[in-house]
XYZ file of C-alpha atoms in Angstrom:
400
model
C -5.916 19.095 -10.263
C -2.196 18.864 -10.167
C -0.337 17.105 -6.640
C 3.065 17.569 -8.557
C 5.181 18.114 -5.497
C 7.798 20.938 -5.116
C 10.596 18.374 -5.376
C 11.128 14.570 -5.678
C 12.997 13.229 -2.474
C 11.296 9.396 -2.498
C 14.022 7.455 -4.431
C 16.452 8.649 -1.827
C 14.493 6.617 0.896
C 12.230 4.403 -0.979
C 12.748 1.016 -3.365
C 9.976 -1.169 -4.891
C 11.158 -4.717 -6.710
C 8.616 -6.045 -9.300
C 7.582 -9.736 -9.566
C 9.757 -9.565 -12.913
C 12.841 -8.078 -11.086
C 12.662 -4.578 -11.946
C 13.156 -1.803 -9.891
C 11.605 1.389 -9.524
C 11.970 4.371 -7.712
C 8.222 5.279 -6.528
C 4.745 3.374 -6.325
C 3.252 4.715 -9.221
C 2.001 2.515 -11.663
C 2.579 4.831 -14.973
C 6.383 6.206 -13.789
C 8.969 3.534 -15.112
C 10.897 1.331 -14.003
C 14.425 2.545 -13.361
C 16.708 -0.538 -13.748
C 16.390 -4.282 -12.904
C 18.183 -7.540 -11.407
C 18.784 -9.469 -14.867
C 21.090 -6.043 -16.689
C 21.860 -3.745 -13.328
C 22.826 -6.888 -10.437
C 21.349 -7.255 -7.499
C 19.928 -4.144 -5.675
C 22.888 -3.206 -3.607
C 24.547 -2.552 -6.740
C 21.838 -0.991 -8.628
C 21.585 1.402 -5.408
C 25.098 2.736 -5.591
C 25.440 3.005 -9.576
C 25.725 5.990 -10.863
C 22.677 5.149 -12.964
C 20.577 5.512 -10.083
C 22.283 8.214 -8.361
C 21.968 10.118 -11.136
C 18.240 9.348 -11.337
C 17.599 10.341 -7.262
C 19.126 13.446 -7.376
C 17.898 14.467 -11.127
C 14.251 14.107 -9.528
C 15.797 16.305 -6.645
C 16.956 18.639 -8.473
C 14.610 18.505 -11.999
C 11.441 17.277 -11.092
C 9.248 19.098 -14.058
C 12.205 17.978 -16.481
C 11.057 13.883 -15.976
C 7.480 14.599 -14.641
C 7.294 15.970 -18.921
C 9.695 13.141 -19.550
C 7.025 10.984 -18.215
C 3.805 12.247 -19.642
C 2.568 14.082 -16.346
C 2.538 11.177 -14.267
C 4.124 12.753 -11.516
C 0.765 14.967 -10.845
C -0.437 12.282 -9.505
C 2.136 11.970 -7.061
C 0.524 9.849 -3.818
C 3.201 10.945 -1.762
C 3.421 14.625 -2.113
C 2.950 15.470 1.471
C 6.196 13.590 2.117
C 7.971 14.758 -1.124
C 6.752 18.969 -0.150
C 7.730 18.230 3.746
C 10.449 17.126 3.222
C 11.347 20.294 0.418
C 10.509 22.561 2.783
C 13.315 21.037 5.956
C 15.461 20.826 3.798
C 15.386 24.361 1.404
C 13.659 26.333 3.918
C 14.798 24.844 7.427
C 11.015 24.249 8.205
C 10.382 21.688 11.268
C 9.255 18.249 10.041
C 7.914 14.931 11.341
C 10.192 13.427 8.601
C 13.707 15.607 9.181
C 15.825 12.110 10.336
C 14.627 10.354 7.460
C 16.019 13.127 5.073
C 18.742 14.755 6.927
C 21.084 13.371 5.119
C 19.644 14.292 1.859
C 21.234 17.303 2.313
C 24.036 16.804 -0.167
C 23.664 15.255 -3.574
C 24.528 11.964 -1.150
C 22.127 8.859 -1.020
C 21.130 6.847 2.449
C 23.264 3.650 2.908
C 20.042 1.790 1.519
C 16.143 2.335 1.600
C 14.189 3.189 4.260
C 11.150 0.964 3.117
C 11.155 -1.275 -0.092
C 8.463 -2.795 -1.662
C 8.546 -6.654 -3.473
C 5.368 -7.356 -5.588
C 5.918 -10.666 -5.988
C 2.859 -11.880 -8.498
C 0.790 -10.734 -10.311
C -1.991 -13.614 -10.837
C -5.170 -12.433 -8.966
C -7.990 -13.888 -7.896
C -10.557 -10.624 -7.915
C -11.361 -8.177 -10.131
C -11.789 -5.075 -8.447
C -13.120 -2.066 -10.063
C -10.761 -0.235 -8.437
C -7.773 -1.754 -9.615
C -4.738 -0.513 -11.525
C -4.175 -3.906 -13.018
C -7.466 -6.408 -12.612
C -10.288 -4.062 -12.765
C -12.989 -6.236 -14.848
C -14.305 -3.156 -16.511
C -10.479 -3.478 -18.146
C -10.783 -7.500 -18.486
C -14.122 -7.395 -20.446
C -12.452 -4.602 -23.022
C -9.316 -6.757 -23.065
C -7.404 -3.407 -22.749
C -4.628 -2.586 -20.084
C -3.876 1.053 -18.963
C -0.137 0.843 -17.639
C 1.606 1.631 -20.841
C 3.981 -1.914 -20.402
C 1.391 -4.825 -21.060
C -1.028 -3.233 -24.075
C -2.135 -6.499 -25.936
C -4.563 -9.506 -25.118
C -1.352 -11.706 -25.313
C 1.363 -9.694 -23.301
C -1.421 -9.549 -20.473
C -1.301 -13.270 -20.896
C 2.147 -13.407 -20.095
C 2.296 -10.681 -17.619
C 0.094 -12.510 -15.490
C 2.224 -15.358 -15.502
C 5.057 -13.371 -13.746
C 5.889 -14.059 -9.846
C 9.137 -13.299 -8.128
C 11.569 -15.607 -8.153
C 13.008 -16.906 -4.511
C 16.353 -16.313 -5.805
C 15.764 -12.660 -6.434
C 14.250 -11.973 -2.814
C 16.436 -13.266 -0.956
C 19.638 -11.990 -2.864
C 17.481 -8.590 -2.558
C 17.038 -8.957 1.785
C 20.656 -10.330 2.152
C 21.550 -6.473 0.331
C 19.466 -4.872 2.281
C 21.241 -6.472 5.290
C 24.644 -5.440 4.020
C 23.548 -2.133 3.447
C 22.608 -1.437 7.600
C 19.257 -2.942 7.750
C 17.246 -3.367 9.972
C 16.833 -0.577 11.706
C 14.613 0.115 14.294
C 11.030 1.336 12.755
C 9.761 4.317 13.202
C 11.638 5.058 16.407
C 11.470 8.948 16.052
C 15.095 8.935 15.023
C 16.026 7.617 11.388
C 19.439 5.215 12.380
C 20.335 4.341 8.639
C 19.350 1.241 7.087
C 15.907 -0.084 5.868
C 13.245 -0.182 8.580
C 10.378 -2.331 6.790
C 9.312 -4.484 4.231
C 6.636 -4.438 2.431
C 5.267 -7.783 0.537
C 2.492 -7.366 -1.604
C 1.332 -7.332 -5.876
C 0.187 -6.190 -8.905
C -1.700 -9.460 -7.929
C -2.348 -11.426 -4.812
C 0.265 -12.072 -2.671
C -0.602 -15.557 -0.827
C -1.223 -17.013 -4.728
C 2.415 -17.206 -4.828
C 3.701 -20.297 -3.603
C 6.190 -19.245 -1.309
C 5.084 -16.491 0.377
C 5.493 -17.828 3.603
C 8.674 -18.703 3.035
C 9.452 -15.341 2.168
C 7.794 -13.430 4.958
C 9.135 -16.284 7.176
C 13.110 -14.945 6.087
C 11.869 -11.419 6.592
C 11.184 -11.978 9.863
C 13.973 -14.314 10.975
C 16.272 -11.126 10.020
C 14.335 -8.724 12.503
C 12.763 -6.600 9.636
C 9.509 -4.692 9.977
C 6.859 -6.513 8.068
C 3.684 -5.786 6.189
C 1.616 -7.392 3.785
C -1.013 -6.598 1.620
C -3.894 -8.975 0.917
C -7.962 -9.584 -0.052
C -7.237 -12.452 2.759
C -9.990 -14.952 0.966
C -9.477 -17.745 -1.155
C -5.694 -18.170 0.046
C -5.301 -17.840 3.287
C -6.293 -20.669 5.767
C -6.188 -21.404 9.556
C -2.924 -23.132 9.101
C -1.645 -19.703 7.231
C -3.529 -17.472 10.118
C -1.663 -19.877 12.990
C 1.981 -18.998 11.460
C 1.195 -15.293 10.696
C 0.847 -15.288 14.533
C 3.328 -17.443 15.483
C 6.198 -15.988 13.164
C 4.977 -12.883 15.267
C 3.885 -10.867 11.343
C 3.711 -6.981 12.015
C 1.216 -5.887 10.321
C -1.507 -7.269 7.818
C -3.482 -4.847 5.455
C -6.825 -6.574 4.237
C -8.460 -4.664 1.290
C -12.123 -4.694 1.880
C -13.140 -1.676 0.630
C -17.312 -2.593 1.352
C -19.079 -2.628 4.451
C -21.764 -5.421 3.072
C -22.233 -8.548 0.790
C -24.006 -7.195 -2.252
C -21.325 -4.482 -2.351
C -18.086 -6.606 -1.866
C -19.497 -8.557 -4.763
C -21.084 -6.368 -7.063
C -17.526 -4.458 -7.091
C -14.856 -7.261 -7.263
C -17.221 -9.754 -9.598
C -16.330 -12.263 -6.899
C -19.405 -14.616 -5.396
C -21.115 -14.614 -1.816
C -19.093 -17.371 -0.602
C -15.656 -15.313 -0.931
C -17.054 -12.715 1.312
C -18.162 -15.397 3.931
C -14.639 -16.750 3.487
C -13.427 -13.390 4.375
C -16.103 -13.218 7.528
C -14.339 -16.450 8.615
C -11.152 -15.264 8.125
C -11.489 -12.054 9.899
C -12.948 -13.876 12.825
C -10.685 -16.559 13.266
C -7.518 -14.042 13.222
C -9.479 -11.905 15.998
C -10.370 -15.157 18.020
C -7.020 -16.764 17.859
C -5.372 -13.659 18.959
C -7.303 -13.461 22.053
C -6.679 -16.969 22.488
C -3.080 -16.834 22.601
C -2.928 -13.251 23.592
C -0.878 -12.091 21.068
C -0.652 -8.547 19.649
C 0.393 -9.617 16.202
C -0.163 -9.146 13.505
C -1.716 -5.831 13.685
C -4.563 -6.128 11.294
C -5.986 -2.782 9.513
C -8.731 -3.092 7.016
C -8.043 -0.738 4.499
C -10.864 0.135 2.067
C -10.535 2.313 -1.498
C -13.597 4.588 -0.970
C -14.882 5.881 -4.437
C -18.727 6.095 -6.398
C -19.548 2.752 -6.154
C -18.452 2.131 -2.224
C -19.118 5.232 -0.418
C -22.762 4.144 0.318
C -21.555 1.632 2.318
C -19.002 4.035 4.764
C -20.941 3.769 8.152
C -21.012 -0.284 7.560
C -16.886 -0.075 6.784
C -16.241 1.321 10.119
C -19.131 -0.914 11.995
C -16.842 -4.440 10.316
C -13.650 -3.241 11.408
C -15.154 -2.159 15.390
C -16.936 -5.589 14.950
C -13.933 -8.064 14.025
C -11.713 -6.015 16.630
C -9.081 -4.711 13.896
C -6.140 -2.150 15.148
C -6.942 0.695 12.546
C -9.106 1.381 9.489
C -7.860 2.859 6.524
C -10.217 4.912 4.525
C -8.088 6.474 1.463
C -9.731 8.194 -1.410
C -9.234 6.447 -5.174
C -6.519 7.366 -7.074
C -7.697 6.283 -10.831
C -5.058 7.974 -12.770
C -3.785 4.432 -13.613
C -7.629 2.693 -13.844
C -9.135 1.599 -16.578
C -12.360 3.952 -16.893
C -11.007 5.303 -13.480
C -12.895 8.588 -13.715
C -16.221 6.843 -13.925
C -15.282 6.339 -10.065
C -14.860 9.372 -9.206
C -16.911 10.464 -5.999
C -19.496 13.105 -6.479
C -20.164 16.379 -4.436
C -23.965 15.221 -4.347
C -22.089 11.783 -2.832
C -19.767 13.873 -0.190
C -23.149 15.870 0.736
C -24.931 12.932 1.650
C -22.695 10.545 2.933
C -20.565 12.959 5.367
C -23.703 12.998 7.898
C -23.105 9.185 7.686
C -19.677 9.183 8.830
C -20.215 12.130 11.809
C -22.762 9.877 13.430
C -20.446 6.891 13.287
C -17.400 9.024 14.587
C -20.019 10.103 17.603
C -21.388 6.349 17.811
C -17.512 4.850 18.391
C -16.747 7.943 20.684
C -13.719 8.733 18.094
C -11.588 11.678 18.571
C -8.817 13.793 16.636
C -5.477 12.655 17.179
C -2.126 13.169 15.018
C -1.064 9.323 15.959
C -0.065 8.834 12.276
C 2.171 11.091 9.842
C 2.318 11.055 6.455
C -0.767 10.417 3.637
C -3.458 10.094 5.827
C -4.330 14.135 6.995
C -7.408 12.956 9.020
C -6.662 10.749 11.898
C -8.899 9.677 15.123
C -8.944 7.004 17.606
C -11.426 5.482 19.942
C -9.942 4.518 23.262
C -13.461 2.435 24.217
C -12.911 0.177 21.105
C -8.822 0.395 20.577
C -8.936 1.453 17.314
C -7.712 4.167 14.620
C -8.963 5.423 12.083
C -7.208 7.269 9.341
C -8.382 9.043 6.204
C -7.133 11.301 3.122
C -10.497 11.660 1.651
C -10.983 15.909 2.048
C -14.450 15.476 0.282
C -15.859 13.657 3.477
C -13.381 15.358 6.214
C -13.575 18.767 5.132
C -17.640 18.509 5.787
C -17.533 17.650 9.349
């Protein structure tokens, strides 16, 4: 089924930077790349060529035109709540949670900069999840890659090879600095200027050798941070001590299991990653108490598809148990996955699992709430544990 949205407003407020120094204009791993640092300069300029301008407001203004352009990609939109909501302010005048952010979107004028950027700054992993765009091992065994850039055994070789250089980043904050950031996130009123960074991968982030370094400068300059991680194999007490000390906003650990046998059957990784992960989840929770810090807020965020969705009440029992601040449960998206439809989640699965789910909503004493716009339609929170819980998956939601 189609999620084309009405128009395409997310270049205007939205930047990603690849670990080879391209940019693009949305998440999406088959839309490409619409410039890059080595033949358009460093972002700032990028984002007021009339390359790119021309690019925003084309997707404005023609989204079907590119979405043909681009072999239907865009139906896949994620983001097509934002992209419709923010049609519908500004066309039709209709009230929106997002209006400050695209006020001044009015005009065929862009922002003085992003409003969130993205830097995937490697893309050397070390699991293979089965839900993954670029390291599913269903995709490693067939030596085969889906994304339409890397399509032989040996450009996969070198892809993987690719990480960010420091140069690049920190040209790429210092722009977003001139260009009015940061500004203060998600204050209710959209002041100009990019409100967070994002640091994550086509890969894992902490494999790259100077990630700290890097979230370490994001920080100094008062930017909103988030990262992205499996938080295993790279991340140690010493890297746990300065997340909290550097005071890190906000770390997203994939899990996307609730036990052993299925974090390992899925990610071909063995039982002593997931006890690494046990550890590492602990030690965050007890060293926060410890110093009584609130950051970083952790949120477990798990991919929920055929091969996971077993395992839903024992998500939600880890992330009560290690104390996190929200859970994430978001539906797969395998337009981009190798085999991707074989994950799929069934009716027959929805039927029997959504039971599952009302009796751990009732057990945690959750309740509706509408704490968190955007992607996520389904959102609850438990005031006896001090957690939230958000969801797009309509197959499970829809049932209760």
């Amino acid at each position: 089924m189609s999620n084309l949205p009405k128009s395409c407003y997310y270049p205007s407020v939205f930047a990603q930077i690849h670990s080879n120094g391209t940019y693009s204009i949305c998440c999406g791993s088959q839309i490409p790349p619409g410039g890059d640092y080595e033949n358009d300069g460093r972002f700032i300029e990028y984002w007021n060529s009339p390359k790119f301008k021309n690019l925003a407001n084309g997707l404005k203004h023609n989204l079907k035109k590119y979405n043909s352009m681009w072999d239907n990609n865009c139906n896949f939109c994620p983001h097509s709540d934002f992209n419709n909501q923010a049609h519908d302010y500004l066309k039709e005048g209709k009230d929106s949670q997002i209006s400050s952010y695209v006020e001044g979107l009015k005009s065929d004028n862009l922002h003085s900069g992003p409003v969130a950027v993205i830097f995937d700054i490697i893309n050397l992993c070390d699991h293979k999840c089965n839900f993954c765009w670029w390291w599913s091992y269903d995709m490693l065994e067939n030596s085969t890659h889906e994304d339409g850039f890397v399509t032989s055994k040996e450009d996969y070789k070198d892809w993987i090879k690719e990480k960010i250089s420091f140069k690049v980043f920190k040209d790429t904050i210092d722009d977003l600095i001139e260009m009015g950031g940061p500004s203060e996130h998600h204050s209710g009123k959209y002041l100009g200027g990019c409100e967070e960074i994002f640091v994550g991968g086509s890969g894992e982030p902490f494999l790259h050798p100077r990630i700290m370094d890097m979230l370490g400068y994001i920080k100094k300059h008062g930017f909103y941070s988030i990262t992205l991680t499996n938080f295993t194999n790279s991340i140690s007490e010493e890297r746990m001590d300065e997340l909290i000390s550097m005071k890190m906003d906000r770390i997203i650990i994939n899990v996307s299991a609730g036990t052993q046998d299925t974090y390992c059957r899925i990610r071909k990784v063995g039982i002593r990653v997931w006890e690494k992960l046990m550890y590492n989840l602990e030690y965050i929770r007890n060293k926060k108490e410890e110093l009584n810090s609130k950051f970083p807020e952790i949120i477990i965020k798990n991919i929920v598809n055929k091969t996971n969705i077993h395992d839903i009440g024992k998500l939600i029992d880890l992330g009560i148990k290690m104390k996190v601040n929200q859970i994430y449960l978001k539906v797969i998206d395998w337009s981009g996955v190798y085999n991707g439809e074989n994950l799929d989640i069934s009716n027959e699965q929805y039927d029997e699992f959504s039971p599952v789910l009302v009796d751990k909503l009732n057990q945690y004493n959750f309740k509706e709430n509408d704490w968190y716009p955007g992607n996520y339609k389904f959102n609850y929170k438990s005031d006896e544990h001090n957690v939230n819980l958000s969801s797009d998956i309509k197959g499970l939601f829809n049932r209760l």
